[in-house]
Amino acid sequence: MKKLILLFVVVIMNVTFVSAKEVNPVDDYPKAIKEISKLLGPLSINDEFERAVRIKFTAMVNSDNELIVLQVGTDNIIFKNHIIEQLNYKKIARETMTPGKEYTFIVKFRPE
């Protein structure tokens, strides 16, 4: 009986230590914005646009820490393609965004 109780205590301790190591990632929104801005880079298009354009897009991170663009809120194909090509499936730093959670960002493109 003593051995059974000791075995039970050891099993409980192992389960406790394993579950204590599971840490939920912390969202670091300012860091995510900096990384996304860096990934987007400057917009190089042949057509001139006269005023600043604000575009809202939704993205999430998969289990491999790759950014996935879900939706881009513009009908302008040039801006839409730029955002998707520059961001989709690009690696970002761990613990910047929680995998599986959707995030909304606003990007502002200004004419030079």
PDB file of N, CA and C in Angstrom, residues 6-107:
ATOM      1  N   LEU A   6       3.100   6.132  -2.798  1.00  0.00           N
ATOM      2  CA  LEU A   6       4.300   6.812  -3.275  1.00  0.00           C
ATOM      3  C   LEU A   6       4.254   6.969  -4.790  1.00  0.00           C
ATOM      4  N   LEU A   7       3.838   5.930  -5.490  1.00  0.00           N
ATOM      5  CA  LEU A   7       3.713   6.000  -6.942  1.00  0.00           C
ATOM      6  C   LEU A   7       2.691   7.049  -7.345  1.00  0.00           C
ATOM      7  N   PHE A   8       1.580   7.099  -6.637  1.00  0.00           N
ATOM      8  CA  PHE A   8       0.534   8.085  -6.913  1.00  0.00           C
ATOM      9  C   PHE A   8       1.065   9.509  -6.711  1.00  0.00           C
ATOM     10  N   VAL A   9       1.821   9.743  -5.660  1.00  0.00           N
ATOM     11  CA  VAL A   9       2.394  11.066  -5.388  1.00  0.00           C
ATOM     12  C   VAL A   9       3.391  11.450  -6.477  1.00  0.00           C
ATOM     13  N   VAL A  10       4.211  10.528  -6.914  1.00  0.00           N
ATOM     14  CA  VAL A  10       5.188  10.811  -7.975  1.00  0.00           C
ATOM     15  C   VAL A  10       4.473  11.157  -9.276  1.00  0.00           C
ATOM     16  N   VAL A  11       3.436  10.433  -9.611  1.00  0.00           N
ATOM     17  CA  VAL A  11       2.672  10.710 -10.830  1.00  0.00           C
ATOM     18  C   VAL A  11       2.028  12.088 -10.749  1.00  0.00           C
ATOM     19  N   ILE A  12       1.441  12.416  -9.619  1.00  0.00           N
ATOM     20  CA  ILE A  12       0.811  13.730  -9.444  1.00  0.00           C
ATOM     21  C   ILE A  12       1.845  14.837  -9.575  1.00  0.00           C
ATOM     22  N   MET A  13       3.019  14.663  -9.012  1.00  0.00           N
ATOM     23  CA  MET A  13       4.070  15.677  -9.099  1.00  0.00           C
ATOM     24  C   MET A  13       4.523  15.878 -10.540  1.00  0.00           C
ATOM     25  N   ASN A  14       4.668  14.785 -11.286  1.00  0.00           N
ATOM     26  CA  ASN A  14       5.073  14.898 -12.687  1.00  0.00           C
ATOM     27  C   ASN A  14       4.020  15.632 -13.507  1.00  0.00           C
ATOM     28  N   VAL A  15       2.772  15.334 -13.287  1.00  0.00           N
ATOM     29  CA  VAL A  15       1.695  16.011 -14.011  1.00  0.00           C
ATOM     30  C   VAL A  15       1.686  17.492 -13.650  1.00  0.00           C
ATOM     31  N   THR A  16       1.917  17.818 -12.394  1.00  0.00           N
ATOM     32  CA  THR A  16       1.937  19.217 -11.960  1.00  0.00           C
ATOM     33  C   THR A  16       3.074  19.975 -12.621  1.00  0.00           C
ATOM     34  N   PHE A  17       4.259  19.384 -12.687  1.00  0.00           N
ATOM     35  CA  PHE A  17       5.393  20.063 -13.298  1.00  0.00           C
ATOM     36  C   PHE A  17       5.200  20.244 -14.793  1.00  0.00           C
ATOM     37  N   VAL A  18       4.632  19.265 -15.457  1.00  0.00           N
ATOM     38  CA  VAL A  18       4.381  19.381 -16.896  1.00  0.00           C
ATOM     39  C   VAL A  18       3.381  20.487 -17.170  1.00  0.00           C
ATOM     40  N   SER A  19       2.311  20.541 -16.400  1.00  0.00           N
ATOM     41  CA  SER A  19       1.313  21.580 -16.651  1.00  0.00           C
ATOM     42  C   SER A  19       1.819  22.949 -16.234  1.00  0.00           C
ATOM     43  N   ALA A  20       2.753  23.027 -15.314  1.00  0.00           N
ATOM     44  CA  ALA A  20       3.306  24.317 -14.903  1.00  0.00           C
ATOM     45  C   ALA A  20       4.200  24.900 -15.982  1.00  0.00           C
ATOM     46  N   LYS A  21       4.765  24.066 -16.830  1.00  0.00           N
ATOM     47  CA  LYS A  21       5.646  24.557 -17.895  1.00  0.00           C
ATOM     48  C   LYS A  21       4.862  25.152 -19.065  1.00  0.00           C
ATOM     49  N   GLU A  22       3.607  24.806 -19.208  1.00  0.00           N
ATOM     50  CA  GLU A  22       2.805  25.342 -20.296  1.00  0.00           C
ATOM     51  C   GLU A  22       2.490  26.794 -19.997  1.00  0.00           C
ATOM     52  N   VAL A  23       3.071  27.674 -20.786  1.00  0.00           N
ATOM     53  CA  VAL A  23       2.867  29.103 -20.587  1.00  0.00           C
ATOM     54  C   VAL A  23       2.161  29.653 -21.811  1.00  0.00           C
ATOM     55  N   ASN A  24       1.092  30.368 -21.593  1.00  0.00           N
ATOM     56  CA  ASN A  24       0.391  30.983 -22.711  1.00  0.00           C
ATOM     57  C   ASN A  24       1.229  32.134 -23.256  1.00  0.00           C
ATOM     58  N   PRO A  25       1.361  32.229 -24.576  1.00  0.00           N
ATOM     59  CA  PRO A  25       2.119  33.334 -25.143  1.00  0.00           C
ATOM     60  C   PRO A  25       1.462  34.668 -24.800  1.00  0.00           C
ATOM     61  N   VAL A  26       2.277  35.658 -24.658  1.00  0.00           N
ATOM     62  CA  VAL A  26       1.789  36.992 -24.333  1.00  0.00           C
ATOM     63  C   VAL A  26       1.738  37.805 -25.613  1.00  0.00           C
ATOM     64  N   ASP A  27       0.638  38.506 -25.817  1.00  0.00           N
ATOM     65  CA  ASP A  27       0.532  39.376 -26.981  1.00  0.00           C
ATOM     66  C   ASP A  27       1.381  40.618 -26.750  1.00  0.00           C
ATOM     67  N   ASP A  28       2.225  40.924 -27.696  1.00  0.00           N
ATOM     68  CA  ASP A  28       3.031  42.137 -27.645  1.00  0.00           C
ATOM     69  C   ASP A  28       2.675  42.952 -28.885  1.00  0.00           C
ATOM     70  N   TYR A  29       1.555  43.660 -28.793  1.00  0.00           N
ATOM     71  CA  TYR A  29       1.007  44.376 -29.950  1.00  0.00           C
ATOM     72  C   TYR A  29       1.978  45.416 -30.524  1.00  0.00           C
ATOM     73  N   PRO A  30       2.640  46.233 -29.692  1.00  0.00           N
ATOM     74  CA  PRO A  30       3.601  47.196 -30.269  1.00  0.00           C
ATOM     75  C   PRO A  30       4.732  46.510 -31.038  1.00  0.00           C
ATOM     76  N   LYS A  31       5.217  45.386 -30.526  1.00  0.00           N
ATOM     77  CA  LYS A  31       6.271  44.656 -31.230  1.00  0.00           C
ATOM     78  C   LYS A  31       5.742  44.079 -32.543  1.00  0.00           C
ATOM     79  N   ALA A  32       4.509  43.607 -32.530  1.00  0.00           N
ATOM     80  CA  ALA A  32       3.900  43.071 -33.752  1.00  0.00           C
ATOM     81  C   ALA A  32       3.769  44.164 -34.807  1.00  0.00           C
ATOM     82  N   ILE A  33       3.380  45.365 -34.390  1.00  0.00           N
ATOM     83  CA  ILE A  33       3.244  46.478 -35.335  1.00  0.00           C
ATOM     84  C   ILE A  33       4.594  46.820 -35.951  1.00  0.00           C
ATOM     85  N   LYS A  34       5.645  46.845 -35.140  1.00  0.00           N
ATOM     86  CA  LYS A  34       6.988  47.137 -35.666  1.00  0.00           C
ATOM     87  C   LYS A  34       7.428  46.081 -36.668  1.00  0.00           C
ATOM     88  N   GLU A  35       7.182  44.811 -36.350  1.00  0.00           N
ATOM     89  CA  GLU A  35       7.577  43.742 -37.268  1.00  0.00           C
ATOM     90  C   GLU A  35       6.805  43.811 -38.579  1.00  0.00           C
ATOM     91  N   ILE A  36       5.516  44.082 -38.493  1.00  0.00           N
ATOM     92  CA  ILE A  36       4.696  44.167 -39.702  1.00  0.00           C
ATOM     93  C   ILE A  36       5.120  45.362 -40.545  1.00  0.00           C
ATOM     94  N   SER A  37       5.411  46.489 -39.918  1.00  0.00           N
ATOM     95  CA  SER A  37       5.883  47.664 -40.653  1.00  0.00           C
ATOM     96  C   SER A  37       7.188  47.365 -41.374  1.00  0.00           C
ATOM     97  N   LYS A  38       8.076  46.655 -40.697  1.00  0.00           N
ATOM     98  CA  LYS A  38       9.359  46.301 -41.304  1.00  0.00           C
ATOM     99  C   LYS A  38       9.166  45.341 -42.476  1.00  0.00           C
ATOM    100  N   LEU A  39       8.270  44.371 -42.310  1.00  0.00           N
ATOM    101  CA  LEU A  39       8.014  43.407 -43.382  1.00  0.00           C
ATOM    102  C   LEU A  39       7.357  44.063 -44.594  1.00  0.00           C
ATOM    103  N   LEU A  40       6.456  45.013 -44.342  1.00  0.00           N
ATOM    104  CA  LEU A  40       5.769  45.679 -45.457  1.00  0.00           C
ATOM    105  C   LEU A  40       6.739  46.496 -46.297  1.00  0.00           C
ATOM    106  N   GLY A  41       7.637  47.208 -45.649  1.00  0.00           N
ATOM    107  CA  GLY A  41       8.599  48.026 -46.382  1.00  0.00           C
ATOM    108  C   GLY A  41       7.897  49.101 -47.191  1.00  0.00           C
ATOM    109  N   PRO A  42       8.664  49.814 -47.998  1.00  0.00           N
ATOM    110  CA  PRO A  42       8.050  50.871 -48.822  1.00  0.00           C
ATOM    111  C   PRO A  42       7.238  50.281 -49.967  1.00  0.00           C
ATOM    112  N   LEU A  43       6.221  50.996 -50.358  1.00  0.00           N
ATOM    113  CA  LEU A  43       5.365  50.589 -51.468  1.00  0.00           C
ATOM    114  C   LEU A  43       5.968  51.141 -52.751  1.00  0.00           C
ATOM    115  N   SER A  44       6.331  50.258 -53.650  1.00  0.00           N
ATOM    116  CA  SER A  44       6.896  50.710 -54.927  1.00  0.00           C
ATOM    117  C   SER A  44       5.896  50.387 -56.029  1.00  0.00           C
ATOM    118  N   ILE A  45       5.216  51.420 -56.478  1.00  0.00           N
ATOM    119  CA  ILE A  45       4.248  51.251 -57.567  1.00  0.00           C
ATOM    120  C   ILE A  45       4.526  52.296 -58.628  1.00  0.00           C
ATOM    121  N   ASN A  46       4.121  51.986 -59.828  1.00  0.00           N
ATOM    122  CA  ASN A  46       4.318  52.921 -60.937  1.00  0.00           C
ATOM    123  C   ASN A  46       3.294  54.044 -60.919  1.00  0.00           C
ATOM    124  N   ASP A  47       2.079  53.718 -60.501  1.00  0.00           N
ATOM    125  CA  ASP A  47       1.024  54.728 -60.462  1.00  0.00           C
ATOM    126  C   ASP A  47       1.199  55.606 -59.232  1.00  0.00           C
ATOM    127  N   GLU A  48       1.040  56.876 -59.416  1.00  0.00           N
ATOM    128  CA  GLU A  48       1.107  57.816 -58.306  1.00  0.00           C
ATOM    129  C   GLU A  48      -0.246  57.864 -57.621  1.00  0.00           C
ATOM    130  N   PHE A  49      -0.265  57.949 -56.330  1.00  0.00           N
ATOM    131  CA  PHE A  49      -1.508  58.197 -55.622  1.00  0.00           C
ATOM    132  C   PHE A  49      -1.342  59.515 -54.893  1.00  0.00           C
ATOM    133  N   GLU A  50      -2.424  60.289 -54.852  1.00  0.00           N
ATOM    134  CA  GLU A  50      -2.349  61.678 -54.433  1.00  0.00           C
ATOM    135  C   GLU A  50      -2.490  61.891 -52.934  1.00  0.00           C
ATOM    136  N   ARG A  51      -3.195  61.019 -52.276  1.00  0.00           N
ATOM    137  CA  ARG A  51      -3.426  61.230 -50.848  1.00  0.00           C
ATOM    138  C   ARG A  51      -3.107  59.958 -50.079  1.00  0.00           C
ATOM    139  N   ALA A  52      -2.966  60.113 -48.777  1.00  0.00           N
ATOM    140  CA  ALA A  52      -2.675  58.957 -47.928  1.00  0.00           C
ATOM    141  C   ALA A  52      -3.850  57.983 -47.952  1.00  0.00           C
ATOM    142  N   VAL A  53      -3.524  56.709 -47.912  1.00  0.00           N
ATOM    143  CA  VAL A  53      -4.538  55.670 -47.953  1.00  0.00           C
ATOM    144  C   VAL A  53      -4.398  54.825 -46.690  1.00  0.00           C
ATOM    145  N   ARG A  54      -5.515  54.658 -45.981  1.00  0.00           N
ATOM    146  CA  ARG A  54      -5.541  53.807 -44.783  1.00  0.00           C
ATOM    147  C   ARG A  54      -6.255  52.510 -45.133  1.00  0.00           C
ATOM    148  N   ILE A  55      -5.603  51.404 -44.852  1.00  0.00           N
ATOM    149  CA  ILE A  55      -6.167  50.094 -45.168  1.00  0.00           C
ATOM    150  C   ILE A  55      -6.175  49.235 -43.903  1.00  0.00           C
ATOM    151  N   LYS A  56      -7.317  48.655 -43.639  1.00  0.00           N
ATOM    152  CA  LYS A  56      -7.485  47.781 -42.484  1.00  0.00           C
ATOM    153  C   LYS A  56      -7.370  46.340 -42.967  1.00  0.00           C
ATOM    154  N   PHE A  57      -6.559  45.542 -42.266  1.00  0.00           N
ATOM    155  CA  PHE A  57      -6.478  44.133 -42.634  1.00  0.00           C
ATOM    156  C   PHE A  57      -6.474  43.266 -41.380  1.00  0.00           C
ATOM    157  N   THR A  58      -6.910  42.028 -41.572  1.00  0.00           N
ATOM    158  CA  THR A  58      -6.982  41.061 -40.486  1.00  0.00           C
ATOM    159  C   THR A  58      -5.972  39.955 -40.757  1.00  0.00           C
ATOM    160  N   ALA A  59      -5.255  39.565 -39.706  1.00  0.00           N
ATOM    161  CA  ALA A  59      -4.240  38.524 -39.847  1.00  0.00           C
ATOM    162  C   ALA A  59      -4.212  37.670 -38.583  1.00  0.00           C
ATOM    163  N   MET A  60      -3.561  36.537 -38.708  1.00  0.00           N
ATOM    164  CA  MET A  60      -3.350  35.664 -37.552  1.00  0.00           C
ATOM    165  C   MET A  60      -2.007  34.980 -37.715  1.00  0.00           C
ATOM    166  N   VAL A  61      -1.571  34.292 -36.677  1.00  0.00           N
ATOM    167  CA  VAL A  61      -0.312  33.556 -36.709  1.00  0.00           C
ATOM    168  C   VAL A  61      -0.640  32.076 -36.586  1.00  0.00           C
ATOM    169  N   ASN A  62       0.029  31.264 -37.415  1.00  0.00           N
ATOM    170  CA  ASN A  62      -0.184  29.816 -37.307  1.00  0.00           C
ATOM    171  C   ASN A  62       0.784  29.219 -36.287  1.00  0.00           C
ATOM    172  N   SER A  63       0.780  27.927 -36.128  1.00  0.00           N
ATOM    173  CA  SER A  63       1.613  27.266 -35.118  1.00  0.00           C
ATOM    174  C   SER A  63       3.103  27.349 -35.429  1.00  0.00           C
ATOM    175  N   ASP A  64       3.463  27.685 -36.663  1.00  0.00           N
ATOM    176  CA  ASP A  64       4.864  27.831 -37.056  1.00  0.00           C
ATOM    177  C   ASP A  64       5.342  29.279 -36.960  1.00  0.00           C
ATOM    178  N   ASN A  65       4.562  30.132 -36.304  1.00  0.00           N
ATOM    179  CA  ASN A  65       4.855  31.570 -36.166  1.00  0.00           C
ATOM    180  C   ASN A  65       4.947  32.277 -37.511  1.00  0.00           C
ATOM    181  N   GLU A  66       4.106  31.860 -38.449  1.00  0.00           N
ATOM    182  CA  GLU A  66       4.012  32.517 -39.745  1.00  0.00           C
ATOM    183  C   GLU A  66       2.754  33.373 -39.754  1.00  0.00           C
ATOM    184  N   LEU A  67       2.896  34.580 -40.237  1.00  0.00           N
ATOM    185  CA  LEU A  67       1.776  35.508 -40.327  1.00  0.00           C
ATOM    186  C   LEU A  67       0.906  35.115 -41.511  1.00  0.00           C
ATOM    187  N   ILE A  68      -0.403  35.047 -41.307  1.00  0.00           N
ATOM    188  CA  ILE A  68      -1.338  34.697 -42.384  1.00  0.00           C
ATOM    189  C   ILE A  68      -2.334  35.838 -42.525  1.00  0.00           C
ATOM    190  N   VAL A  69      -2.383  36.445 -43.695  1.00  0.00           N
ATOM    191  CA  VAL A  69      -3.324  37.530 -43.957  1.00  0.00           C
ATOM    192  C   VAL A  69      -4.663  36.899 -44.303  1.00  0.00           C
ATOM    193  N   LEU A  70      -5.692  37.251 -43.536  1.00  0.00           N
ATOM    194  CA  LEU A  70      -7.020  36.682 -43.743  1.00  0.00           C
ATOM    195  C   LEU A  70      -7.896  37.560 -44.624  1.00  0.00           C
ATOM    196  N   GLN A  71      -7.814  38.867 -44.405  1.00  0.00           N
ATOM    197  CA  GLN A  71      -8.690  39.781 -45.135  1.00  0.00           C
ATOM    198  C   GLN A  71      -8.014  41.140 -45.254  1.00  0.00           C
ATOM    199  N   VAL A  72      -8.144  41.743 -46.435  1.00  0.00           N
ATOM    200  CA  VAL A  72      -7.618  43.088 -46.666  1.00  0.00           C
ATOM    201  C   VAL A  72      -8.789  43.962 -47.078  1.00  0.00           C
ATOM    202  N   GLY A  73      -8.988  45.045 -46.359  1.00  0.00           N
ATOM    203  CA  GLY A  73     -10.153  45.904 -46.570  1.00  0.00           C
ATOM    204  C   GLY A  73      -9.956  46.985 -47.606  1.00  0.00           C
ATOM    205  N   THR A  74      -9.673  46.590 -48.838  1.00  0.00           N
ATOM    206  CA  THR A  74      -9.579  47.554 -49.937  1.00  0.00           C
ATOM    207  C   THR A  74      -9.937  46.855 -51.242  1.00  0.00           C
ATOM    208  N   ASP A  75     -10.434  47.653 -52.175  1.00  0.00           N
ATOM    209  CA  ASP A  75     -10.717  47.129 -53.506  1.00  0.00           C
ATOM    210  C   ASP A  75      -9.544  47.368 -54.456  1.00  0.00           C
ATOM    211  N   ASN A  76      -8.608  48.216 -54.032  1.00  0.00           N
ATOM    212  CA  ASN A  76      -7.452  48.525 -54.863  1.00  0.00           C
ATOM    213  C   ASN A  76      -6.518  47.311 -54.885  1.00  0.00           C
ATOM    214  N   ILE A  77      -6.388  46.706 -56.032  1.00  0.00           N
ATOM    215  CA  ILE A  77      -5.631  45.463 -56.175  1.00  0.00           C
ATOM    216  C   ILE A  77      -4.139  45.667 -55.915  1.00  0.00           C
ATOM    217  N   ILE A  78      -3.626  46.857 -56.197  1.00  0.00           N
ATOM    218  CA  ILE A  78      -2.198  47.129 -55.981  1.00  0.00           C
ATOM    219  C   ILE A  78      -1.869  47.080 -54.488  1.00  0.00           C
ATOM    220  N   PHE A  79      -2.664  47.784 -53.684  1.00  0.00           N
ATOM    221  CA  PHE A  79      -2.428  47.786 -52.244  1.00  0.00           C
ATOM    222  C   PHE A  79      -2.682  46.401 -51.642  1.00  0.00           C
ATOM    223  N   LYS A  80      -3.739  45.774 -52.101  1.00  0.00           N
ATOM    224  CA  LYS A  80      -4.104  44.453 -51.587  1.00  0.00           C
ATOM    225  C   LYS A  80      -2.990  43.431 -51.859  1.00  0.00           C
ATOM    226  N   ASN A  81      -2.498  43.400 -53.091  1.00  0.00           N
ATOM    227  CA  ASN A  81      -1.427  42.472 -53.452  1.00  0.00           C
ATOM    228  C   ASN A  81      -0.142  42.758 -52.680  1.00  0.00           C
ATOM    229  N   HIS A  82       0.160  44.044 -52.485  1.00  0.00           N
ATOM    230  CA  HIS A  82       1.377  44.408 -51.748  1.00  0.00           C
ATOM    231  C   HIS A  82       1.323  43.857 -50.319  1.00  0.00           C
ATOM    232  N   ILE A  83       0.203  44.050 -49.656  1.00  0.00           N
ATOM    233  CA  ILE A  83       0.059  43.573 -48.278  1.00  0.00           C
ATOM    234  C   ILE A  83       0.153  42.054 -48.224  1.00  0.00           C
ATOM    235  N   ILE A  84      -0.543  41.372 -49.116  1.00  0.00           N
ATOM    236  CA  ILE A  84      -0.536  39.904 -49.112  1.00  0.00           C
ATOM    237  C   ILE A  84       0.848  39.353 -49.456  1.00  0.00           C
ATOM    238  N   GLU A  85       1.488  39.904 -50.486  1.00  0.00           N
ATOM    239  CA  GLU A  85       2.797  39.399 -50.901  1.00  0.00           C
ATOM    240  C   GLU A  85       3.873  39.649 -49.852  1.00  0.00           C
ATOM    241  N   GLN A  86       3.819  40.788 -49.181  1.00  0.00           N
ATOM    242  CA  GLN A  86       4.863  41.124 -48.215  1.00  0.00           C
ATOM    243  C   GLN A  86       4.682  40.443 -46.855  1.00  0.00           C
ATOM    244  N   LEU A  87       3.442  40.086 -46.504  1.00  0.00           N
ATOM    245  CA  LEU A  87       3.184  39.571 -45.162  1.00  0.00           C
ATOM    246  C   LEU A  87       2.837  38.094 -45.085  1.00  0.00           C
ATOM    247  N   ASN A  88       2.162  37.565 -46.092  1.00  0.00           N
ATOM    248  CA  ASN A  88       1.645  36.201 -46.000  1.00  0.00           C
ATOM    249  C   ASN A  88       2.767  35.182 -45.852  1.00  0.00           C
ATOM    250  N   TYR A  89       2.646  34.343 -44.844  1.00  0.00           N
ATOM    251  CA  TYR A  89       3.572  33.257 -44.520  1.00  0.00           C
ATOM    252  C   TYR A  89       4.988  33.732 -44.200  1.00  0.00           C
ATOM    253  N   LYS A  90       5.122  34.949 -43.694  1.00  0.00           N
ATOM    254  CA  LYS A  90       6.414  35.441 -43.226  1.00  0.00           C
ATOM    255  C   LYS A  90       6.538  35.132 -41.737  1.00  0.00           C
ATOM    256  N   LYS A  91       7.709  34.696 -41.325  1.00  0.00           N
ATOM    257  CA  LYS A  91       7.962  34.357 -39.918  1.00  0.00           C
ATOM    258  C   LYS A  91       8.031  35.635 -39.087  1.00  0.00           C
ATOM    259  N   ILE A  92       7.466  35.563 -37.889  1.00  0.00           N
ATOM    260  CA  ILE A  92       7.581  36.661 -36.937  1.00  0.00           C
ATOM    261  C   ILE A  92       8.128  36.103 -35.626  1.00  0.00           C
ATOM    262  N   ALA A  93       8.559  36.987 -34.750  1.00  0.00           N
ATOM    263  CA  ALA A  93       9.157  36.565 -33.482  1.00  0.00           C
ATOM    264  C   ALA A  93       8.142  35.812 -32.633  1.00  0.00           C
ATOM    265  N   ARG A  94       8.633  34.846 -31.893  1.00  0.00           N
ATOM    266  CA  ARG A  94       7.778  34.096 -30.964  1.00  0.00           C
ATOM    267  C   ARG A  94       7.242  35.024 -29.888  1.00  0.00           C
ATOM    268  N   GLU A  95       6.100  34.676 -29.378  1.00  0.00           N
ATOM    269  CA  GLU A  95       5.444  35.393 -28.286  1.00  0.00           C
ATOM    270  C   GLU A  95       5.120  36.844 -28.626  1.00  0.00           C
ATOM    271  N   THR A  96       5.026  37.138 -29.915  1.00  0.00           N
ATOM    272  CA  THR A  96       4.558  38.451 -30.338  1.00  0.00           C
ATOM    273  C   THR A  96       3.044  38.417 -30.470  1.00  0.00           C
ATOM    274  N   MET A  97       2.548  37.341 -31.061  1.00  0.00           N
ATOM    275  CA  MET A  97       1.120  37.164 -31.266  1.00  0.00           C
ATOM    276  C   MET A  97       0.752  35.725 -30.897  1.00  0.00           C
ATOM    277  N   THR A  98      -0.440  35.537 -30.378  1.00  0.00           N
ATOM    278  CA  THR A  98      -0.913  34.219 -29.988  1.00  0.00           C
ATOM    279  C   THR A  98      -1.373  33.444 -31.227  1.00  0.00           C
ATOM    280  N   PRO A  99      -0.845  32.234 -31.461  1.00  0.00           N
ATOM    281  CA  PRO A  99      -1.284  31.443 -32.615  1.00  0.00           C
ATOM    282  C   PRO A  99      -2.789  31.169 -32.570  1.00  0.00           C
ATOM    283  N   GLY A 100      -3.429  31.343 -33.726  1.00  0.00           N
ATOM    284  CA  GLY A 100      -4.859  31.072 -33.852  1.00  0.00           C
ATOM    285  C   GLY A 100      -5.755  32.250 -33.536  1.00  0.00           C
ATOM    286  N   LYS A 101      -5.228  33.299 -32.950  1.00  0.00           N
ATOM    287  CA  LYS A 101      -6.031  34.473 -32.597  1.00  0.00           C
ATOM    288  C   LYS A 101      -5.969  35.483 -33.736  1.00  0.00           C
ATOM    289  N   GLU A 102      -7.128  36.057 -34.077  1.00  0.00           N
ATOM    290  CA  GLU A 102      -7.179  37.047 -35.163  1.00  0.00           C
ATOM    291  C   GLU A 102      -6.848  38.438 -34.633  1.00  0.00           C
ATOM    292  N   TYR A 103      -6.086  39.177 -35.430  1.00  0.00           N
ATOM    293  CA  TYR A 103      -5.685  40.540 -35.089  1.00  0.00           C
ATOM    294  C   TYR A 103      -6.062  41.460 -36.239  1.00  0.00           C
ATOM    295  N   THR A 104      -6.411  42.693 -35.909  1.00  0.00           N
ATOM    296  CA  THR A 104      -6.733  43.689 -36.924  1.00  0.00           C
ATOM    297  C   THR A 104      -5.701  44.805 -36.851  1.00  0.00           C
ATOM    298  N   PHE A 105      -5.176  45.161 -38.000  1.00  0.00           N
ATOM    299  CA  PHE A 105      -4.174  46.215 -38.111  1.00  0.00           C
ATOM    300  C   PHE A 105      -4.649  47.242 -39.127  1.00  0.00           C
ATOM    301  N   ILE A 106      -4.172  48.466 -38.984  1.00  0.00           N
ATOM    302  CA  ILE A 106      -4.433  49.515 -39.963  1.00  0.00           C
ATOM    303  C   ILE A 106      -3.095  49.977 -40.510  1.00  0.00           C
ATOM    304  N   VAL A 107      -2.972  49.967 -41.823  1.00  0.00           N
ATOM    305  CA  VAL A 107      -1.754  50.380 -42.504  1.00  0.00           C
ATOM    306  C   VAL A 107      -2.049  51.689 -43.220  1.00  0.00           C
TER     307      VAL A 107
END
